[in-house]
Tab-separated table of C-alpha atoms in Angstrom:
chain	number	residue	atom	x	y	z
A	1	UNK	CA	6.071	3.671	49.138
A	2	UNK	CA	4.726	3.449	45.586
A	3	UNK	CA	5.872	6.220	43.293
A	4	UNK	CA	3.851	7.452	40.322
A	5	UNK	CA	5.837	8.773	37.362
A	6	UNK	CA	4.975	12.387	36.604
A	7	UNK	CA	4.871	13.305	32.907
A	8	UNK	CA	6.581	16.465	31.780
A	9	UNK	CA	4.652	19.068	29.803
A	10	UNK	CA	6.256	17.990	26.496
A	11	UNK	CA	5.303	14.382	27.241
A	12	UNK	CA	1.718	15.375	27.957
A	13	UNK	CA	1.585	17.335	24.707
A	14	UNK	CA	3.079	14.420	22.790
A	15	UNK	CA	0.359	11.955	23.775
A	16	UNK	CA	-2.484	14.432	23.558
A	17	UNK	CA	-4.964	13.545	20.912
A	18	UNK	CA	-7.085	15.785	18.709
A	19	UNK	CA	-10.073	17.300	20.498
A	20	UNK	CA	-12.263	18.133	17.480
A	21	UNK	CA	-14.305	15.125	16.387
A	22	UNK	CA	-16.631	14.292	13.497
A	23	UNK	CA	-18.937	11.269	13.351
A	24	UNK	CA	-17.278	9.880	16.466
A	25	UNK	CA	-13.763	10.077	15.007
A	26	UNK	CA	-11.013	12.719	15.285
A	27	UNK	CA	-11.359	15.410	12.624
A	28	UNK	CA	-7.709	14.848	11.769
A	29	UNK	CA	-8.646	11.404	10.442
A	30	UNK	CA	-10.716	13.036	7.711
A	31	UNK	CA	-7.953	15.548	6.885
A	32	UNK	CA	-5.334	12.827	6.480
A	33	UNK	CA	-7.834	10.623	4.649
A	34	UNK	CA	-8.757	13.469	2.288
A	35	UNK	CA	-5.130	14.130	1.412
A	36	UNK	CA	-4.493	10.412	1.005
A	37	UNK	CA	-7.548	10.132	-1.257
A	38	UNK	CA	-5.944	12.517	-3.743
A	39	UNK	CA	-2.526	10.918	-3.375
A	40	UNK	CA	-4.057	7.534	-4.153
A	41	UNK	CA	-5.973	9.114	-7.045
A	42	UNK	CA	-2.678	10.166	-8.588
A	43	UNK	CA	-0.949	6.874	-7.758
A	44	UNK	CA	-3.647	4.614	-9.173
A	45	UNK	CA	-4.174	6.853	-12.188
A	46	UNK	CA	-0.613	5.930	-13.141
A	47	UNK	CA	-0.863	2.295	-12.050
A	48	UNK	CA	-3.942	1.751	-14.186
A	49	UNK	CA	-2.205	2.685	-17.444
A	50	UNK	CA	1.516	2.182	-16.739
A	51	UNK	CA	1.720	-1.364	-18.090
A	52	UNK	CA	-0.043	-0.306	-21.293
A	53	UNK	CA	2.192	2.759	-21.712
A	54	UNK	CA	5.247	0.508	-21.661
A	55	UNK	CA	4.101	-2.277	-24.006
A	56	UNK	CA	1.735	-0.418	-26.371
A	57	UNK	CA	3.332	0.480	-29.694
A	58	UNK	CA	4.679	3.941	-30.445
A	59	UNK	CA	1.798	4.524	-32.859
A	60	UNK	CA	-0.594	4.024	-29.923
A	61	UNK	CA	1.314	6.457	-27.708
A	62	UNK	CA	3.354	3.851	-25.825
A	63	UNK	CA	7.045	3.007	-25.612
A	64	UNK	CA	6.775	-0.167	-27.698
A	65	UNK	CA	8.605	-2.491	-25.271
A	66	UNK	CA	7.610	-6.120	-24.735
A	67	UNK	CA	5.339	-7.426	-21.977
A	68	UNK	CA	8.192	-8.996	-20.005
A	69	UNK	CA	9.869	-5.595	-19.652
A	70	UNK	CA	6.539	-3.969	-18.781
A	71	UNK	CA	5.850	-6.498	-16.019
A	72	UNK	CA	9.390	-6.091	-14.666
A	73	UNK	CA	9.078	-2.288	-14.533
A	74	UNK	CA	5.626	-2.304	-12.919
A	75	UNK	CA	6.609	-4.893	-10.317
A	76	UNK	CA	9.939	-3.222	-9.534
A	77	UNK	CA	8.361	0.222	-9.303
A	78	UNK	CA	5.835	-1.091	-6.793
A	79	UNK	CA	8.642	-2.610	-4.752
A	80	UNK	CA	10.788	0.533	-4.743
A	81	UNK	CA	7.827	2.670	-3.631
A	82	UNK	CA	7.702	0.745	-0.378
A	83	UNK	CA	11.430	0.099	-0.084
A	84	UNK	CA	11.901	3.815	0.556
A	85	UNK	CA	9.336	3.857	3.363
A	86	UNK	CA	11.735	2.990	6.224
A	87	UNK	CA	13.743	6.098	5.348
A	88	UNK	CA	10.545	8.157	5.394
A	89	UNK	CA	9.647	6.731	8.794
A	90	UNK	CA	13.140	7.352	10.177
A	91	UNK	CA	13.045	10.932	8.895
A	92	UNK	CA	9.819	11.572	10.819
A	93	UNK	CA	11.094	9.895	13.983
A	94	UNK	CA	14.501	11.571	14.117
A	95	UNK	CA	14.813	14.661	11.909
A	96	UNK	CA	11.616	16.360	10.660
A	97	UNK	CA	8.119	16.521	12.179
A	98	UNK	CA	5.857	13.911	10.635
A	99	UNK	CA	3.348	16.386	9.209
A	100	UNK	CA	6.155	18.172	7.322
A	101	UNK	CA	7.522	14.887	5.956
A	102	UNK	CA	4.053	14.094	4.599
A	103	UNK	CA	3.895	17.492	2.880
A	104	UNK	CA	7.379	17.082	1.377
A	105	UNK	CA	6.431	13.668	0.017
A	106	UNK	CA	3.275	15.036	-1.582
A	107	UNK	CA	5.179	17.809	-3.383
A	108	UNK	CA	7.795	15.368	-4.733
A	109	UNK	CA	5.019	13.071	-5.976
A	110	UNK	CA	3.397	15.946	-7.868
A	111	UNK	CA	6.656	16.774	-9.655
A	112	UNK	CA	7.150	13.082	-10.425
A	113	UNK	CA	3.853	12.957	-12.267
A	114	UNK	CA	4.781	16.084	-14.218
A	115	UNK	CA	8.110	14.481	-15.191
A	116	UNK	CA	6.282	11.328	-16.247
A	117	UNK	CA	4.200	13.303	-18.726
A	118	UNK	CA	7.431	14.079	-20.622
A	119	UNK	CA	8.712	10.468	-20.696
A	120	UNK	CA	9.747	9.340	-24.192
A	121	UNK	CA	11.834	6.247	-23.400
A	122	UNK	CA	12.664	3.863	-20.564
A	123	UNK	CA	15.267	6.196	-19.035
A	124	UNK	CA	12.977	9.212	-18.780
A	125	UNK	CA	10.181	6.955	-17.545
A	126	UNK	CA	12.422	5.813	-14.687
A	127	UNK	CA	13.092	9.443	-13.659
A	128	UNK	CA	9.386	10.169	-13.230
A	129	UNK	CA	8.693	6.874	-11.486
A	130	UNK	CA	11.704	7.440	-9.229
A	131	UNK	CA	10.369	10.783	-7.995
A	132	UNK	CA	6.942	9.270	-7.350
A	133	UNK	CA	8.540	6.379	-5.467
A	134	UNK	CA	10.563	8.741	-3.248
A	135	UNK	CA	7.560	10.940	-2.477
A	136	UNK	CA	5.309	7.990	-1.723
A	137	UNK	CA	7.978	6.505	0.540
A	138	UNK	CA	7.938	9.708	2.571
A	139	UNK	CA	4.166	10.101	2.665
A	140	UNK	CA	2.584	6.681	3.147
A	141	UNK	CA	4.108	5.280	6.373
A	142	UNK	CA	3.802	8.617	8.111
A	143	UNK	CA	0.175	9.148	7.111
A	144	UNK	CA	-0.589	5.710	8.555
A	145	UNK	CA	1.340	6.547	11.722
A	146	UNK	CA	-0.630	9.778	12.194
A	147	UNK	CA	-3.889	7.816	11.935
A	148	UNK	CA	-2.599	5.489	14.663
A	149	UNK	CA	-1.710	8.469	16.890
A	150	UNK	CA	-5.358	9.531	16.896
A	151	UNK	CA	-6.565	6.318	18.576
A	152	UNK	CA	-4.206	6.039	21.524
A	153	UNK	CA	-6.012	3.941	24.167
A	154	UNK	CA	-9.161	3.561	22.036
A	155	UNK	CA	-8.834	0.099	20.472
A	156	UNK	CA	-12.596	-0.235	19.995
A	157	UNK	CA	-12.552	2.396	17.247
A	158	UNK	CA	-9.123	1.704	15.788
A	159	UNK	CA	-10.192	-0.951	13.271
A	160	UNK	CA	-13.131	1.276	12.332
A	161	UNK	CA	-10.848	4.297	11.873
A	162	UNK	CA	-8.444	2.380	9.660
A	163	UNK	CA	-11.393	1.108	7.622
A	164	UNK	CA	-12.602	4.671	7.015
A	165	UNK	CA	-9.071	5.717	6.085
A	166	UNK	CA	-8.850	2.805	3.692
A	167	UNK	CA	-12.218	3.803	2.246
A	168	UNK	CA	-10.699	7.147	1.232
A	169	UNK	CA	-7.858	5.257	-0.426
A	170	UNK	CA	-10.390	3.218	-2.377
A	171	UNK	CA	-12.267	6.300	-3.598
A	172	UNK	CA	-9.008	7.679	-4.995
A	173	UNK	CA	-8.195	4.267	-6.427
A	174	UNK	CA	-11.549	4.266	-8.246
A	175	UNK	CA	-11.422	7.786	-9.656
A	176	UNK	CA	-7.768	7.615	-10.740
A	177	UNK	CA	-7.983	4.778	-13.291
A	178	UNK	CA	-11.366	6.003	-14.574
A	179	UNK	CA	-10.145	9.508	-15.387
A	180	UNK	CA	-6.681	8.409	-16.520
A	181	UNK	CA	-8.130	5.571	-18.601
A	182	UNK	CA	-10.543	7.890	-20.382
A	183	UNK	CA	-7.866	10.530	-20.969
A	184	UNK	CA	-5.446	7.900	-22.266
A	185	UNK	CA	-7.926	6.503	-24.793
A	186	UNK	CA	-9.535	9.828	-25.745
A	187	UNK	CA	-6.517	12.171	-25.611
A	188	UNK	CA	-3.081	10.726	-24.785
A	189	UNK	CA	-0.993	9.034	-22.128
A	190	UNK	CA	0.605	12.404	-21.389
A	191	UNK	CA	-2.764	13.988	-20.562
A	192	UNK	CA	-3.488	11.095	-18.214
A	193	UNK	CA	-0.167	11.576	-16.417
A	194	UNK	CA	-0.835	15.301	-15.997
A	195	UNK	CA	-4.241	14.534	-14.464
A	196	UNK	CA	-2.377	12.646	-11.747
A	197	UNK	CA	-0.268	15.745	-11.023
A	198	UNK	CA	-3.430	17.848	-10.726
A	199	UNK	CA	-4.922	15.298	-8.330
A	200	UNK	CA	-1.858	15.433	-6.110
A	201	UNK	CA	-2.037	19.231	-6.095
A	202	UNK	CA	-5.605	18.972	-4.749
A	203	UNK	CA	-4.329	16.631	-2.046
A	204	UNK	CA	-1.706	19.163	-0.975
A	205	UNK	CA	-4.360	21.878	-0.718
A	206	UNK	CA	-6.646	19.676	1.418
A	207	UNK	CA	-3.766	18.803	3.705
A	208	UNK	CA	-2.562	22.383	4.206
A	209	UNK	CA	-6.082	23.647	4.905
A	210	UNK	CA	-6.638	21.110	7.664
A	211	UNK	CA	-3.286	20.187	9.146
A	212	UNK	CA	-3.941	22.231	12.302
A	213	UNK	CA	-6.353	19.439	13.249
A	214	UNK	CA	-3.626	16.793	13.248
A	215	UNK	CA	-2.597	15.445	16.676
A	216	UNK	CA	0.017	17.368	18.616
A	217	UNK	CA	2.485	14.503	18.208
A	218	UNK	CA	2.471	15.092	14.438
A	219	UNK	CA	4.050	18.522	14.961
A	220	UNK	CA	7.052	17.264	16.914
A	221	UNK	CA	10.190	15.251	16.221
A	222	UNK	CA	9.841	12.597	18.946
A	223	UNK	CA	13.469	11.441	19.059
A	224	UNK	CA	15.685	14.096	17.427
A	225	UNK	CA	19.083	12.902	16.311
A	226	UNK	CA	22.240	14.724	17.396
A	227	UNK	CA	24.585	16.315	14.865
A	228	UNK	CA	27.272	13.624	15.147
A	229	UNK	CA	24.814	10.801	14.565
A	230	UNK	CA	23.278	12.713	11.681
A	231	UNK	CA	26.662	12.942	9.962
A	232	UNK	CA	27.227	9.218	10.489
A	233	UNK	CA	23.861	8.449	8.942
A	234	UNK	CA	24.669	10.608	5.912
A	235	UNK	CA	27.989	8.793	5.394
A	236	UNK	CA	26.461	5.331	5.828
A	237	UNK	CA	23.523	6.235	3.603
A	238	UNK	CA	25.796	7.517	0.849
A	239	UNK	CA	27.874	4.349	1.080
A	240	UNK	CA	24.801	2.130	0.898
A	241	UNK	CA	23.514	4.022	-2.133
A	242	UNK	CA	26.900	3.651	-3.788
A	243	UNK	CA	26.846	-0.115	-3.259
A	244	UNK	CA	23.304	-0.341	-4.640
A	245	UNK	CA	24.132	1.732	-7.729
A	246	UNK	CA	27.265	-0.339	-8.357
A	247	UNK	CA	25.276	-3.561	-8.051
A	248	UNK	CA	22.637	-2.217	-10.429
A	249	UNK	CA	25.290	-1.163	-12.946
A	250	UNK	CA	27.161	-4.486	-12.826
A	251	UNK	CA	24.466	-7.103	-12.343
A	252	UNK	CA	20.941	-5.790	-12.940
A	253	UNK	CA	18.973	-5.671	-16.173
A	254	UNK	CA	15.320	-6.067	-17.118
A	255	UNK	CA	15.553	-9.853	-16.863
A	256	UNK	CA	16.417	-9.826	-13.156
A	257	UNK	CA	15.456	-6.384	-11.833
A	258	UNK	CA	12.388	-7.764	-10.045
A	259	UNK	CA	14.463	-10.379	-8.233
A	260	UNK	CA	16.968	-7.678	-7.257
A	261	UNK	CA	14.236	-5.452	-5.797
A	262	UNK	CA	12.727	-8.379	-3.874
A	263	UNK	CA	16.158	-9.234	-2.446
A	264	UNK	CA	16.907	-5.652	-1.410
A	265	UNK	CA	13.444	-5.233	0.131
A	266	UNK	CA	13.706	-8.484	2.097
A	267	UNK	CA	17.120	-7.400	3.413
A	268	UNK	CA	15.696	-3.982	4.340
A	269	UNK	CA	12.784	-5.635	6.172
A	270	UNK	CA	15.148	-7.925	8.091
A	271	UNK	CA	17.366	-4.995	9.090
A	272	UNK	CA	14.342	-2.959	10.172
A	273	UNK	CA	13.054	-5.870	12.264
A	274	UNK	CA	16.465	-6.117	13.945
A	275	UNK	CA	16.655	-2.366	14.498
A	276	UNK	CA	13.264	-2.357	16.219
A	277	UNK	CA	14.158	-5.371	18.356
A	278	UNK	CA	17.555	-3.967	19.367
A	279	UNK	CA	16.323	-0.448	20.077
A	280	UNK	CA	16.780	0.697	23.671
A	281	UNK	CA	13.326	2.216	23.443
A	282	UNK	CA	11.682	-1.183	22.917
A	283	UNK	CA	10.582	-2.995	26.081
A	284	UNK	CA	10.759	-6.781	26.545
A	285	UNK	CA	6.988	-7.147	26.113
A	286	UNK	CA	7.102	-5.025	22.952
A	287	UNK	CA	9.914	-7.162	21.529
A	288	UNK	CA	7.785	-10.286	21.985
A	289	UNK	CA	4.930	-8.657	20.077
A	290	UNK	CA	7.291	-7.634	17.272
A	291	UNK	CA	8.548	-11.237	16.966
A	292	UNK	CA	4.962	-12.479	16.761
A	293	UNK	CA	4.361	-10.024	13.933
A	294	UNK	CA	6.646	-12.110	11.650
A	295	UNK	CA	3.912	-14.566	10.477
A	296	UNK	CA	1.567	-11.604	9.988
A	297	UNK	CA	4.257	-9.950	7.858
A	298	UNK	CA	4.574	-13.070	5.667
A	299	UNK	CA	0.796	-13.330	5.293
A	300	UNK	CA	0.725	-9.633	4.394
A	301	UNK	CA	3.306	-10.236	1.633
A	302	UNK	CA	1.132	-12.999	0.145
A	303	UNK	CA	-1.967	-10.810	0.396
A	304	UNK	CA	-0.422	-7.888	-1.483
A	305	UNK	CA	1.210	-10.126	-4.096
A	306	UNK	CA	-2.286	-11.386	-4.917
A	307	UNK	CA	-4.169	-8.081	-4.667
A	308	UNK	CA	-1.647	-6.240	-6.836
A	309	UNK	CA	-2.347	-8.629	-9.692
A	310	UNK	CA	-4.755	-5.817	-10.535
A	311	UNK	CA	-1.903	-3.953	-12.238
A	312	UNK	CA	-0.044	-6.904	-13.741
A	313	UNK	CA	-2.030	-10.084	-14.428
A	314	UNK	CA	-5.472	-8.497	-14.533
A	315	UNK	CA	-4.271	-5.566	-16.661
A	316	UNK	CA	-3.186	-8.020	-19.373
A	317	UNK	CA	-6.278	-10.168	-18.708
A	318	UNK	CA	-8.572	-7.195	-19.402
A	319	UNK	CA	-6.619	-6.153	-22.489
A	320	UNK	CA	-6.507	-9.589	-24.120
A	321	UNK	CA	-9.137	-11.901	-22.594
A	322	UNK	CA	-12.179	-9.753	-21.776
A	323	UNK	CA	-14.716	-8.081	-24.043
A	324	UNK	CA	-14.674	-4.663	-22.330
A	325	UNK	CA	-18.070	-3.619	-23.671
A	326	UNK	CA	-20.832	-2.515	-21.295
A	327	UNK	CA	-24.184	-1.880	-22.950
A	328	UNK	CA	-22.460	-1.253	-26.268
A	329	UNK	CA	-20.010	1.218	-24.721
A	330	UNK	CA	-16.365	0.159	-24.976
A	331	UNK	CA	-14.570	0.950	-21.724
A	332	UNK	CA	-10.767	1.204	-21.453
A	333	UNK	CA	-9.007	-1.906	-20.098
A	334	UNK	CA	-7.609	0.298	-17.312
A	335	UNK	CA	-11.137	0.197	-15.859
A	336	UNK	CA	-10.566	-3.407	-14.743
A	337	UNK	CA	-9.196	-2.217	-11.398
A	338	UNK	CA	-12.179	0.072	-10.813
A	339	UNK	CA	-14.571	-2.864	-10.587
A	340	UNK	CA	-12.543	-4.233	-7.687
A	341	UNK	CA	-12.447	-0.816	-6.056
A	342	UNK	CA	-16.232	-0.404	-6.354
A	343	UNK	CA	-16.547	-3.249	-3.875
A	344	UNK	CA	-14.356	-1.311	-1.496
A	345	UNK	CA	-16.509	1.786	-1.729
A	346	UNK	CA	-19.711	-0.236	-1.314
A	347	UNK	CA	-18.510	-2.279	1.636
A	348	UNK	CA	-15.969	-0.147	3.556
A	349	UNK	CA	-18.342	1.993	5.624
A	350	UNK	CA	-20.827	-0.857	6.322
A	351	UNK	CA	-17.897	-3.083	7.303
A	352	UNK	CA	-16.458	-0.462	9.671
A	353	UNK	CA	-19.898	0.136	11.207
A	354	UNK	CA	-20.485	-3.613	11.533
A	355	UNK	CA	-17.238	-4.202	13.452
A	356	UNK	CA	-17.881	-1.174	15.655
A	357	UNK	CA	-21.447	-2.303	16.394
A	358	UNK	CA	-20.276	-5.749	17.481
A	359	UNK	CA	-17.641	-4.234	19.786
A	360	UNK	CA	-16.719	-6.934	22.344
A	361	UNK	CA	-18.585	-9.633	20.383
A	362	UNK	CA	-16.618	-9.128	17.178
A	363	UNK	CA	-14.088	-11.784	16.130
A	364	UNK	CA	-10.420	-11.101	16.732
A	365	UNK	CA	-8.409	-9.342	14.032
A	366	UNK	CA	-6.635	-12.555	12.853
A	367	UNK	CA	-9.998	-14.318	12.466
A	368	UNK	CA	-11.273	-11.406	10.372
A	369	UNK	CA	-8.205	-11.797	8.135
A	370	UNK	CA	-9.008	-15.503	7.809
A	371	UNK	CA	-12.515	-14.571	6.656
A	372	UNK	CA	-11.036	-12.199	4.077
A	373	UNK	CA	-8.713	-14.946	2.815
A	374	UNK	CA	-11.719	-17.234	2.315
A	375	UNK	CA	-13.489	-14.529	0.283
A	376	UNK	CA	-10.380	-14.057	-1.887
A	377	UNK	CA	-10.214	-17.816	-2.475
A	378	UNK	CA	-13.794	-17.756	-3.771
A	379	UNK	CA	-12.875	-14.970	-6.215
A	380	UNK	CA	-9.897	-16.855	-7.669
A	381	UNK	CA	-11.945	-20.047	-7.947
A	382	UNK	CA	-14.494	-18.008	-9.899
A	383	UNK	CA	-11.825	-16.748	-12.304
A	384	UNK	CA	-10.576	-20.320	-12.731
A	385	UNK	CA	-14.117	-21.427	-13.570
A	386	UNK	CA	-14.551	-18.684	-16.173
A	387	UNK	CA	-11.278	-19.664	-17.849
A	388	UNK	CA	-12.224	-23.358	-17.815
A	389	UNK	CA	-15.558	-22.690	-19.548
A	390	UNK	CA	-14.178	-20.894	-22.609
A	391	UNK	CA	-10.970	-19.814	-24.303
A	392	UNK	CA	-12.812	-17.092	-26.254
A	393	UNK	CA	-13.196	-13.487	-25.131
A	394	UNK	CA	-15.048	-13.427	-21.824
A	395	UNK	CA	-18.148	-11.361	-21.185
A	396	UNK	CA	-17.324	-8.504	-18.873
A	397	UNK	CA	-20.305	-9.104	-16.558
A	398	UNK	CA	-19.143	-12.270	-14.732
A	399	UNK	CA	-15.667	-10.726	-14.571
A	400	UNK	CA	-17.168	-7.714	-12.775
A	401	UNK	CA	-18.843	-10.024	-10.243
A	402	UNK	CA	-15.566	-11.805	-9.530
A	403	UNK	CA	-13.761	-8.470	-9.221
A	404	UNK	CA	-16.310	-7.252	-6.666
A	405	UNK	CA	-15.779	-10.410	-4.594
A	406	UNK	CA	-12.027	-9.904	-4.965
A	407	UNK	CA	-12.430	-6.305	-3.788
A	408	UNK	CA	-14.435	-7.401	-0.749
A	409	UNK	CA	-11.467	-9.492	0.374
A	410	UNK	CA	-9.270	-6.393	0.182
A	411	UNK	CA	-11.761	-4.344	2.201
A	412	UNK	CA	-11.730	-6.988	4.921
A	413	UNK	CA	-7.996	-7.693	5.067
A	414	UNK	CA	-6.053	-4.556	4.141
A	415	UNK	CA	-7.059	-2.277	7.048
A	416	UNK	CA	-6.612	-5.169	9.464
A	417	UNK	CA	-3.024	-5.775	8.370
A	418	UNK	CA	-2.391	-2.076	9.044
A	419	UNK	CA	-4.128	-2.399	12.408
A	420	UNK	CA	-2.092	-5.455	13.449
A	421	UNK	CA	1.121	-3.634	12.557
A	422	UNK	CA	0.060	-0.761	14.794
A	423	UNK	CA	-0.890	-3.162	17.608
A	424	UNK	CA	2.530	-4.831	17.398
A	425	UNK	CA	4.433	-1.538	17.190
A	426	UNK	CA	6.592	-0.416	20.124
A	427	UNK	CA	5.243	2.819	21.554
A	428	UNK	CA	8.357	4.779	20.555
A	429	UNK	CA	8.748	3.322	17.052
A	430	UNK	CA	5.289	3.584	15.497
A	431	UNK	CA	6.432	5.058	12.187
A	432	UNK	CA	9.133	2.422	11.730
A	433	UNK	CA	6.629	-0.365	12.329
A	434	UNK	CA	4.252	1.109	9.761
A	435	UNK	CA	7.197	1.307	7.356
A	436	UNK	CA	7.802	-2.387	8.015
A	437	UNK	CA	4.191	-3.036	7.053
A	438	UNK	CA	4.889	-1.026	3.904
A	439	UNK	CA	7.869	-3.240	3.083
A	440	UNK	CA	5.523	-6.235	3.113
A	441	UNK	CA	3.518	-4.348	0.516
A	442	UNK	CA	6.704	-3.652	-1.443
A	443	UNK	CA	7.761	-7.291	-1.522
A	444	UNK	CA	4.231	-8.210	-2.567
A	445	UNK	CA	4.272	-5.568	-5.318
A	446	UNK	CA	7.513	-6.935	-6.763
A	447	UNK	CA	6.226	-10.499	-6.508
A	448	UNK	CA	3.116	-9.414	-8.411
A	449	UNK	CA	5.421	-8.848	-11.387
A	450	UNK	CA	6.699	-12.422	-11.072
A	451	UNK	CA	3.160	-13.771	-10.814
A	452	UNK	CA	2.178	-11.721	-13.866
A	453	UNK	CA	5.027	-13.362	-15.794
A	454	UNK	CA	3.743	-16.789	-14.731
A	455	UNK	CA	0.330	-15.813	-16.076
A	456	UNK	CA	1.778	-14.735	-19.435
A	457	UNK	CA	3.790	-17.951	-19.736
A	458	UNK	CA	1.142	-20.283	-18.295
A	459	UNK	CA	-0.235	-23.012	-20.556
A	460	UNK	CA	-3.455	-23.152	-18.512
A	461	UNK	CA	-5.182	-19.990	-17.334
A	462	UNK	CA	-7.540	-21.919	-15.054
A	463	UNK	CA	-4.585	-23.706	-13.391
A	464	UNK	CA	-2.927	-20.333	-12.819
A	465	UNK	CA	-5.988	-19.000	-10.974
A	466	UNK	CA	-6.274	-22.227	-8.961
A	467	UNK	CA	-2.686	-21.648	-7.852
A	468	UNK	CA	-3.626	-18.139	-6.732
A	469	UNK	CA	-6.550	-19.606	-4.768
A	470	UNK	CA	-4.075	-21.918	-3.036
A	471	UNK	CA	-1.923	-18.942	-2.053
A	472	UNK	CA	-4.987	-17.193	-0.592
A	473	UNK	CA	-5.742	-20.278	1.510
A	474	UNK	CA	-2.125	-20.348	2.709
A	475	UNK	CA	-2.362	-16.677	3.712
A	476	UNK	CA	-5.409	-17.271	5.899
A	477	UNK	CA	-4.016	-20.473	7.396
A	478	UNK	CA	-0.747	-18.771	8.337
A	479	UNK	CA	-2.548	-16.163	10.432
A	480	UNK	CA	-5.025	-18.577	12.037
A	481	UNK	CA	-2.386	-21.157	13.010
A	482	UNK	CA	-0.707	-18.580	15.242
A	483	UNK	CA	-3.981	-17.322	16.760
A	484	UNK	CA	-3.299	-18.707	20.286
A	485	UNK	CA	0.082	-16.957	20.387
A	486	UNK	CA	-1.427	-13.756	18.995
A	487	UNK	CA	-3.914	-13.780	21.869
A	488	UNK	CA	-1.132	-14.317	24.372
A	489	UNK	CA	0.877	-11.421	22.953
A	490	UNK	CA	-2.077	-9.055	22.599
A	491	UNK	CA	-2.220	-9.046	18.794
A	492	UNK	CA	-5.915	-9.896	18.543
A	493	UNK	CA	-7.215	-6.962	20.550
A	494	UNK	CA	-10.885	-6.219	19.890
A	495	UNK	CA	-11.671	-4.042	22.875
């Protein structure tokens, strides 16, 4: 006799998806996306001006530190933001319902931006950035996990849903640097930082007004930890923090902080991989998919290391190599990232609709990433060509064109890396897998600081951009080489 497993009522509630829909997608997608839009507004408002705040002179409202320190801080901050994500994912899986973890993260971020507005030296700057990093580590992986919960069994719309979610991110990423850049040049850095706090407050309001539309699973702790295990985690966590603080005190300074963050993040990623693979809740088939995610993870690191040049290399590039005048109007150098984001806003919805229209005829997810890598290569070759033609200040117009091409590559690739992480995730460890994807972003963010240092010290700007083009080619090749195995393991699902 064949027996059919009967689900309990809690199990049925856990997998139930949201019933209210808008434009063919769960309404909860737009609630989470709206909150994330404002969170990204606040995040990118800071990212757009942070490098300048550190290396601009005191007379210009900055801290007056050198560019090497500025690049180290920006890269390390980006790494720490994502290093904290596994803890945020674990918290949602074992201790607090995911929707509450997201809210807690948003509130901490808001206070971080307020603290940043009072920063007067490197120490006080680190306090504000630390709060933002903690809050973002709680919010980001869990917001992504909630989006994934809304598409259970509906792979045809998953890539489209992630693209729409990423479109909201891009809108925030456009508005943040524009408003912060204008406030920084017209008023002060402090006013710009406060605008980020206001943006995050709007995000909290949007989230609270609509969180009843989140999936049922977002209201539950799927695998609550018992009291004994919780105490063990607290002890181990305190010990780990003690070791980290001791290492920072004894060995870390501004000359090697980026390397330290990369090392810690790589170790965290390796431990998280092992935890997922060793979990009793991970089946044999799921373990095979997780193993096949390794080359995707490496490609994702390369992708983010290149994309996040926006806030390191390209920030300095705009400040020192580009005539930032449009029709006689001088725009702040922080606007450089907005030109890349414009591409995202222009292409995100058409791209999502295009993939959804193709349905079964669309290329597999790894092939789409390969296409995005080719587009990124074209952008870097364009920057290399501009540098080769002149060593004088560059006109902003060809730079804008290259930035739009660069942004198109992000629109293509970024949501697909999120989607592949969700496809590879064990059913019971979704948040942890999204945190692992976030660690790839963290390693890439820290590496962007290294790459920015190479740009500053490079004797040939065109050779530097050619090197970046080579990395983009390597990223695409890495994913495509493993395509047959991805198909075998179910990591190229298009239906």
